[in-house]
Short mmCIF file of C-alpha atoms in Angstrom, two decimals:
data_model
loop_
_atom_site.label_atom_id
_atom_site.label_comp_id
_atom_site.label_asym_id
_atom_site.label_seq_id
_atom_site.Cartn_x
_atom_site.Cartn_y
_atom_site.Cartn_z
CA MET A 1 20.56 -16.33 -4.74
CA SER A 2 21.38 -13.28 -2.55
CA GLN A 3 22.47 -9.74 -3.43
CA ASP A 4 23.89 -7.12 -1.22
CA ILE A 5 21.14 -4.38 -1.05
CA ARG A 6 23.60 -1.65 -0.33
CA GLU A 7 24.65 -1.71 -3.95
CA PHE A 8 21.10 -0.32 -4.73
CA ILE A 9 20.64 2.49 -2.17
CA SER A 10 22.42 5.75 -1.53
CA PRO A 11 23.51 7.29 1.66
CA PHE A 12 20.65 9.68 1.07
CA THR A 13 17.88 6.91 0.88
CA GLU A 14 15.20 7.29 3.54
CA LEU A 15 12.27 5.64 1.92
CA LEU A 16 13.21 2.61 -0.21
CA ALA A 17 10.38 1.24 -2.34
CA PHE A 18 10.38 -2.29 -3.76
CA GLY A 19 7.53 -3.01 -6.21
CA GLU A 20 5.90 -6.12 -7.69
CA PRO A 21 4.32 -6.29 -11.22
CA THR A 22 1.42 -8.62 -10.07
CA HIS A 23 -0.32 -9.69 -6.97
CA LEU A 24 -0.74 -13.27 -8.29
CA GLU A 25 2.57 -14.74 -7.24
CA HIS A 26 4.69 -15.15 -4.06
CA ALA A 27 8.36 -14.92 -5.31
CA HIS A 28 8.65 -11.02 -4.62
CA THR A 29 7.12 -11.27 -1.25
CA TRP A 30 9.64 -13.84 -0.16
CA ILE A 31 12.51 -11.89 -1.61
CA ARG A 32 11.11 -8.89 0.16
CA ASN A 33 11.50 -10.60 3.62
CA GLU A 34 15.15 -11.42 2.82
CA LEU A 35 15.86 -7.81 1.76
CA PHE A 36 14.22 -6.46 4.97
CA GLU A 37 16.48 -8.68 7.09
CA GLN A 38 19.42 -7.09 5.37
CA LEU A 39 17.93 -3.67 5.65
CA ALA A 40 17.07 -4.19 9.52
CA GLY A 41 20.98 -4.42 9.86
CA LEU A 42 21.48 -1.16 7.89
CA GLY A 43 19.41 0.86 10.18
CA TYR A 44 15.85 0.51 8.60
CA ARG A 45 13.44 0.42 11.55
CA SER A 46 10.02 0.00 9.66
CA ILE A 47 8.32 -1.58 6.81
CA ALA A 48 5.02 -0.42 5.03
CA LEU A 49 2.90 -2.70 2.85
CA GLU A 50 0.03 -2.20 0.49
CA SER A 51 -2.68 -2.81 3.16
CA CYS A 52 -4.94 -0.77 5.24
CA ARG A 53 -3.32 1.85 7.37
CA VAL A 54 -5.86 1.39 10.17
CA ARG A 55 -5.81 -2.43 10.18
CA GLY A 56 -2.05 -2.33 10.19
CA MET A 57 -2.03 -0.83 13.83
CA LEU A 58 -3.04 -4.23 14.94
CA VAL A 59 -0.12 -5.92 13.26
CA ASN A 60 2.16 -3.41 14.67
CA ASP A 61 0.87 -3.86 18.24
CA TYR A 62 1.71 -7.60 17.77
CA VAL A 63 5.14 -7.33 16.38
CA HIS A 64 5.97 -5.04 19.45
CA GLY A 65 5.05 -7.86 21.77
CA GLY A 66 1.42 -7.09 22.35
CA PRO A 67 -1.20 -9.65 23.07
CA GLY A 68 -3.05 -11.94 20.61
CA ASP A 69 -2.31 -14.73 18.28
CA LEU A 70 -0.73 -14.78 14.89
CA ASP A 71 -3.82 -16.27 13.25
CA THR A 72 -6.07 -13.46 14.28
CA VAL A 73 -3.52 -10.97 13.29
CA MET A 74 -3.39 -12.24 9.93
CA LYS A 75 -7.06 -12.30 9.48
CA GLU A 76 -7.82 -8.93 11.04
CA GLY A 77 -4.71 -6.85 10.36
CA PHE A 78 -4.52 -7.01 6.65
CA SER A 79 -6.74 -5.84 3.93
CA HIS A 80 -7.27 -6.55 0.16
CA GLY A 81 -6.77 -10.24 0.90
CA PHE A 82 -3.22 -10.01 1.88
CA GLY A 83 -3.27 -11.80 5.24
CA GLU A 84 -4.36 -15.27 5.89
CA ASN A 85 -3.38 -16.79 2.52
CA TRP A 86 -0.01 -15.14 2.11
CA PRO A 87 2.57 -17.29 3.88
CA ALA A 88 5.48 -14.64 3.14
CA ASN A 89 3.51 -12.05 4.96
CA ARG A 90 2.88 -14.45 7.88
CA GLU A 91 6.53 -15.18 8.04
CA LEU A 92 7.36 -11.47 8.06
CA VAL A 93 5.06 -10.77 10.96
CA ALA A 94 6.24 -13.65 13.00
CA TRP A 95 9.92 -12.74 12.26
CA MET A 96 9.44 -9.27 13.30
CA ARG A 97 7.91 -10.13 16.57
CA GLU A 98 10.82 -12.56 17.33
CA TYR A 99 13.34 -9.87 16.19
CA ASN A 100 11.82 -7.23 18.51
CA ALA A 101 11.74 -9.47 21.45
CA GLY A 102 13.99 -8.11 24.20
CA LYS A 103 14.88 -5.06 22.39
CA GLY A 104 14.42 -1.43 23.36
CA GLU A 105 11.95 1.01 21.54
CA ALA A 106 14.61 2.50 19.37
CA GLU A 107 15.75 -0.86 18.04
CA ARG A 108 12.44 -2.43 17.45
CA LEU A 109 10.98 -2.86 13.94
CA SER A 110 7.69 -1.34 13.06
CA PHE A 111 4.88 -2.44 10.75
CA TYR A 112 2.60 -0.15 8.72
CA GLY A 113 -0.06 -0.49 6.24
CA PHE A 114 0.02 2.64 3.94
CA ASP A 115 -3.08 1.85 1.87
CA PHE A 116 -6.53 3.24 1.78
CA GLN A 117 -9.15 0.99 3.38
CA THR A 118 -11.00 0.80 -0.13
CA GLU A 119 -10.97 -1.31 -3.11
CA THR A 120 -11.40 0.81 -6.17
CA THR A 121 -14.96 -0.38 -6.71
CA SER A 122 -16.13 -0.66 -3.05
CA ALA A 123 -15.59 1.36 0.13
CA PRO A 124 -16.82 0.79 3.63
CA SER A 125 -18.83 2.91 5.97
CA PRO A 126 -17.01 5.81 7.65
CA ARG A 127 -18.84 5.27 11.10
CA PRO A 128 -16.44 3.05 12.96
CA TYR A 129 -13.45 5.46 12.08
CA LEU A 130 -15.46 8.51 13.35
CA GLU A 131 -16.51 6.80 16.38
CA HIS A 132 -12.98 5.83 17.54
CA ALA A 133 -12.10 9.65 17.48
CA ARG A 134 -15.49 10.47 19.11
CA ASP A 135 -14.74 8.02 22.01
CA TYR A 136 -11.14 9.14 22.27
CA LEU A 137 -12.46 12.81 22.82
CA GLY A 138 -15.16 11.73 25.07
CA VAL A 139 -17.96 13.86 23.25
CA GLU A 140 -21.55 13.12 22.79
CA VAL A 141 -22.61 12.97 19.14
CA ASP A 142 -24.67 10.53 17.29
CA LEU A 143 -22.87 8.73 14.40
CA SER A 144 -25.37 5.89 13.74
CA THR A 145 -25.78 5.03 10.10
CA ASP A 146 -26.67 2.05 8.02
CA ASP A 147 -23.23 0.57 7.16
CA GLU A 148 -24.64 -1.70 4.46
CA LYS A 149 -25.75 1.21 2.56
CA TRP A 150 -22.15 2.44 2.28
CA SER A 151 -20.37 -0.74 1.76
CA ARG A 152 -22.36 -2.31 -1.05
CA ASP A 153 -20.72 -2.25 -4.51
CA GLU A 154 -23.72 -0.31 -5.95
CA ALA A 155 -22.62 2.54 -3.61
CA VAL A 156 -19.55 3.15 -5.75
CA LEU A 157 -20.67 1.83 -9.25
CA ASP A 158 -24.13 3.56 -9.46
CA LEU A 159 -24.29 7.24 -8.52
CA THR A 160 -28.02 6.93 -7.76
CA GLN A 161 -27.32 4.51 -5.08
CA SER A 162 -24.55 6.39 -3.61
CA PRO A 163 -24.91 8.04 -0.17
CA GLY A 164 -22.04 10.33 -0.87
CA LYS A 165 -23.95 13.51 -1.44
CA SER A 166 -26.78 12.73 1.01
CA GLU A 167 -27.89 14.82 4.00
CA GLU A 168 -26.61 12.05 6.12
CA ALA A 169 -23.11 12.36 4.43
CA ILE A 170 -23.08 16.08 4.91
CA ARG A 171 -23.97 15.61 8.62
CA LEU A 172 -21.16 13.15 8.96
CA ARG A 173 -18.69 15.30 7.14
CA GLU A 174 -19.64 18.34 9.53
CA ILE A 175 -19.20 16.10 12.67
CA GLY A 176 -15.94 14.60 11.41
CA THR A 177 -14.43 18.15 10.63
CA GLU A 178 -15.44 19.39 14.08
CA LEU A 179 -13.80 16.28 15.72
CA LEU A 180 -10.70 16.92 13.86
CA ARG A 181 -10.61 20.60 15.15
CA GLN A 182 -11.26 19.31 18.64
CA LEU A 183 -8.53 16.70 18.21
CA HIS A 184 -5.99 19.21 17.23
CA ARG A 185 -6.77 21.55 19.83
CA ARG A 186 -6.12 18.91 22.39
CA ARG A 187 -2.99 17.71 20.67
CA THR A 188 -0.59 15.53 22.85
CA VAL A 189 2.42 13.57 21.70
CA ASP A 190 1.20 10.06 22.61
CA ASP A 191 0.07 6.81 20.90
CA ALA A 192 -3.69 7.17 21.68
CA TRP A 193 -3.76 10.54 20.12
CA SER A 194 -1.89 9.45 16.94
CA ARG A 195 -4.36 6.47 16.67
CA ALA A 196 -7.37 8.70 16.95
CA GLU A 197 -5.97 11.20 14.23
CA THR A 198 -5.28 8.12 11.93
CA GLN A 199 -8.78 6.72 12.45
CA LEU A 200 -10.53 10.01 11.92
CA THR A 201 -8.46 11.07 8.92
CA ALA A 202 -9.48 7.51 7.42
CA GLY A 203 -13.09 8.32 8.05
CA LEU A 204 -13.01 11.76 6.54
CA SER A 205 -11.01 10.30 3.46
CA LEU A 206 -13.83 7.75 3.01
CA LEU A 207 -16.55 10.46 3.09
CA GLN A 208 -14.47 12.23 0.35
CA TYR A 209 -14.32 9.10 -1.69
CA HIS A 210 -18.09 8.32 -1.40
CA ARG A 211 -18.86 11.95 -2.33
CA GLU A 212 -16.87 11.39 -5.53
CA CYS A 213 -18.78 8.22 -6.27
CA ALA A 214 -22.11 10.39 -6.29
CA GLU A 215 -20.88 12.80 -9.05
CA PRO A 216 -22.50 12.37 -12.43
CA ASN A 217 -19.28 11.50 -14.33
CA PRO A 218 -18.71 9.06 -17.10
CA LEU A 219 -17.27 5.86 -16.01
CA GLY A 220 -13.84 6.60 -17.25
CA VAL A 221 -13.76 9.85 -15.34
CA ARG A 222 -15.13 8.16 -12.31
CA LEU A 223 -12.50 5.39 -12.20
CA ASN A 224 -9.58 7.98 -12.99
CA ARG A 225 -10.69 10.04 -9.90
CA LEU A 226 -11.14 7.11 -7.72
CA CYS A 227 -7.68 5.66 -8.53
CA GLN A 228 -6.14 9.06 -8.01
CA MET A 229 -7.88 9.50 -4.57
CA ARG A 230 -6.73 6.04 -3.52
CA ASP A 231 -3.07 6.84 -4.34
CA GLY A 232 -3.31 10.28 -2.93
CA VAL A 233 -4.11 8.71 0.46
CA MET A 234 -1.38 6.33 0.12
CA ALA A 235 1.14 9.26 -0.50
CA ARG A 236 -0.15 11.15 2.49
CA ASN A 237 0.27 7.87 4.63
CA LEU A 238 3.88 7.37 3.42
CA LEU A 239 4.85 10.85 4.27
CA GLU A 240 3.20 10.77 7.67
CA ILE A 241 5.01 7.33 8.30
CA ARG A 242 8.28 8.98 7.33
CA ARG A 243 7.59 11.81 9.83
CA ALA A 244 6.79 9.34 12.53
CA GLU A 245 9.94 7.26 11.91
CA ALA A 246 12.48 9.87 10.95
CA GLY A 247 14.02 9.93 14.42
CA ARG A 248 14.33 6.05 14.53
CA GLY A 249 15.40 4.89 11.11
CA ARG A 250 14.69 4.44 7.36
CA THR A 251 11.60 2.65 5.98
CA PHE A 252 11.25 -0.07 3.42
CA VAL A 253 7.85 -0.06 1.47
CA HIS A 254 6.52 -2.79 -0.66
CA ALA A 255 3.55 -2.65 -3.06
CA HIS A 256 2.57 -3.01 -6.81
CA ASN A 257 4.85 -1.17 -9.20
CA ALA A 258 2.00 0.92 -10.34
CA HIS A 259 1.80 2.55 -6.84
CA LEU A 260 5.49 3.14 -6.42
CA GLN A 261 6.99 4.38 -9.71
CA ARG A 262 7.76 8.07 -10.22
CA THR A 263 6.14 8.26 -13.54
CA ASN A 264 2.24 8.23 -13.77
CA SER A 265 0.53 4.93 -13.73
CA SER A 266 -2.06 3.53 -16.16
CA MET A 267 -4.27 0.31 -16.54
CA GLU A 268 -7.20 -0.94 -18.22
CA MET A 269 -10.33 -1.26 -16.12
CA ALA A 270 -13.90 -1.99 -17.15
CA GLY A 271 -13.04 -1.37 -20.83
CA GLU A 272 -11.56 2.09 -19.88
CA ARG A 273 -8.05 3.39 -20.07
CA ILE A 274 -7.34 4.67 -16.47
CA GLU A 275 -4.40 7.03 -15.76
CA TRP A 276 -3.36 8.52 -12.44
CA PHE A 277 -0.31 9.92 -10.60
CA SER A 278 0.97 6.90 -8.29
CA ALA A 279 1.83 7.51 -4.63
CA GLY A 280 5.44 7.34 -5.64
CA ALA A 281 4.79 10.11 -8.30
CA LEU A 282 3.30 12.16 -5.54
CA VAL A 283 6.02 11.70 -2.76
CA ALA A 284 9.06 11.71 -5.00
CA PRO A 285 8.91 15.52 -5.58
CA VAL A 286 8.71 16.05 -1.70
CA LEU A 287 11.40 13.45 -0.85
CA GLY A 288 13.79 14.09 -3.73
CA ASP A 289 16.81 11.81 -3.48
CA GLN A 290 15.73 10.35 -0.09
CA TYR A 291 13.23 8.11 -2.36
CA THR A 292 14.58 5.24 -4.15
CA VAL A 293 12.46 2.90 -6.24
CA ILE A 294 13.33 -0.74 -7.26
CA ALA A 295 10.72 -2.13 -9.60
CA GLY A 296 9.89 -6.00 -9.52
CA THR A 297 9.76 -7.85 -12.90
CA LEU A 298 8.85 -11.44 -13.77
CA GLY A 299 9.80 -13.63 -16.69
CA ARG A 300 7.41 -16.55 -16.30
CA ASN A 301 4.66 -17.86 -14.08
CA ASP A 302 2.80 -20.89 -15.56
CA SER A 303 0.10 -21.05 -12.78
CA PHE A 304 -1.66 -17.84 -14.22
CA GLY A 305 -0.67 -18.33 -17.85
CA LEU A 306 2.34 -15.97 -18.14
CA GLY A 307 4.78 -17.73 -20.68
CA GLU A 308 8.35 -17.47 -21.42
CA PRO A 309 8.92 -13.88 -22.82
CA ASP A 310 10.39 -13.34 -26.18
CA LYS A 311 14.03 -12.90 -26.00
CA ALA A 312 13.91 -9.36 -27.63
CA THR A 313 11.55 -7.94 -25.02
CA LEU A 314 12.68 -6.30 -21.89
CA GLU A 315 11.73 -9.08 -19.62
CA GLY A 316 13.31 -11.53 -22.22
CA GLN A 317 16.60 -9.82 -22.02
CA LEU A 318 16.47 -9.96 -18.12
CA GLN A 319 15.91 -13.69 -18.20
CA SER A 320 19.31 -14.23 -19.69
CA ARG A 321 21.16 -12.21 -16.89
CA PHE A 322 19.97 -14.35 -13.80
CA THR A 323 19.54 -17.99 -12.92
CA THR A 324 16.93 -17.40 -10.26
CA TRP A 325 16.50 -13.73 -9.42
CA GLY A 326 18.72 -10.77 -9.21
CA MET A 327 18.95 -6.87 -9.12
CA THR A 328 20.50 -4.51 -11.74
CA LYS A 329 20.76 -0.83 -12.34
CA ASP A 330 21.38 -1.59 -16.03
CA LYS A 331 18.12 -1.07 -17.68
CA PRO A 332 17.41 -3.11 -20.85
CA GLN A 333 16.17 -1.33 -24.04
CA GLY A 334 13.61 -2.91 -26.33
CA PRO A 335 9.99 -3.54 -26.99
CA ALA A 336 7.39 -4.44 -24.19
CA ARG A 337 6.10 -7.96 -24.24
CA GLN A 338 2.66 -8.48 -25.76
CA ASP A 339 1.74 -11.68 -24.23
CA ALA A 340 1.13 -10.50 -20.70
CA MET A 341 -2.31 -11.18 -18.99
CA TRP A 342 -4.40 -8.34 -17.56
CA HIS A 343 -3.19 -8.93 -14.06
CA TYR A 344 0.57 -8.77 -15.00
CA PHE A 345 2.01 -5.08 -15.73
CA PRO A 346 4.76 -5.60 -18.28
CA LEU A 347 7.94 -3.56 -18.41
CA ASP A 348 7.98 -0.63 -20.78
CA GLN A 349 10.17 2.38 -21.09
CA HIS A 350 7.72 4.52 -19.29
CA LEU A 351 7.89 2.47 -16.14
CA LEU A 352 11.69 2.17 -16.47
CA ALA A 353 11.91 5.93 -16.61
CA GLY A 354 10.37 5.92 -13.20
CA VAL A 355 12.42 3.61 -11.14
CA ASP A 356 16.16 3.46 -10.22
CA ALA A 357 16.83 -0.40 -10.40
CA LEU A 358 15.08 -3.57 -11.31
CA LEU A 359 14.65 -6.82 -9.26
CA HIS A 360 14.00 -9.60 -11.87
CA VAL A 361 12.48 -12.99 -10.99
CA ARG A 362 12.94 -15.80 -13.80
CA VAL A 363 9.93 -17.97 -12.58
CA GLY A 364 7.34 -16.80 -10.05
CA ARG A 365 5.49 -18.72 -7.54
CA PRO A 366 1.82 -19.10 -7.46
CA VAL A 367 -0.31 -17.53 -4.78
CA THR A 368 -2.86 -20.12 -3.12
CA ARG A 369 -5.87 -17.95 -2.33
#
């Protein structure tokens, strides 16, 4: 089915967020594509996905008509496994390139990743990001380091194996900070400068992340802080994207509900209860009524063991409203479902308080990874 997205946004909306309750099914990503086609006709000129900000620049080059092939873009332009094996993302990229063909800059659609370049329990070396800025500035500085020392899982999970507070880390932070000073002294309004700043900021954020990994904190505290750092980077990226796009049009963003809701988020990880402020909770006070959130919900997905919800639960009540999928501002009242798997975040009153509307899918599609 199809619904008119205009019923669910206001004239003030500049950043429209659409969430999903799990990454293990395709339905919400296909619906996202359909919604973005509608939004492109309403003045939206950009989309931001839960994927690495730096890698996303490759995708944007491609959808703007740049060289390369779609297979390479899907492999190298996405992080967190959202590229090669996500057919809806592939369709989105191909459609955006076709849409942009022959259009002027003001009418073209832009693609962004807005995520940090980490998983919670692993983070890459900062070296390539710092090197990009160094090369742009044309300065001579040694940034050589053992990348594997930074990227192995132990560097995050075992503080004794973390290089985050080492002399080398201190040296790289000092170099990166000086590069940032030089970059801002040379500020020019062009694409090359913006790319250098994005790369350098990403590298400095990684150094902060690794430093946190070296702090002698209990596991629960460590995971809380790492989750908060990731969403803090996400929030900063969203605000930067809006500043870049403000003169062209509005932005559509798609990610897990836990990154977009206005209320704080929580989950169970490694036997610990983790709570943090989502990117949505951080940007909402800044954007006010310019930020609108539609949470994705799901009734059933047999492929990963999510059965039909009890009729009294929040998802169970939504099941009776739609034949395939649909949106509503009328939020149900009732208990949260108790049969959800660890990778599905069920609806509850706390999440409902942090969103403006719901998009419910009766039966999801499996992801083939």
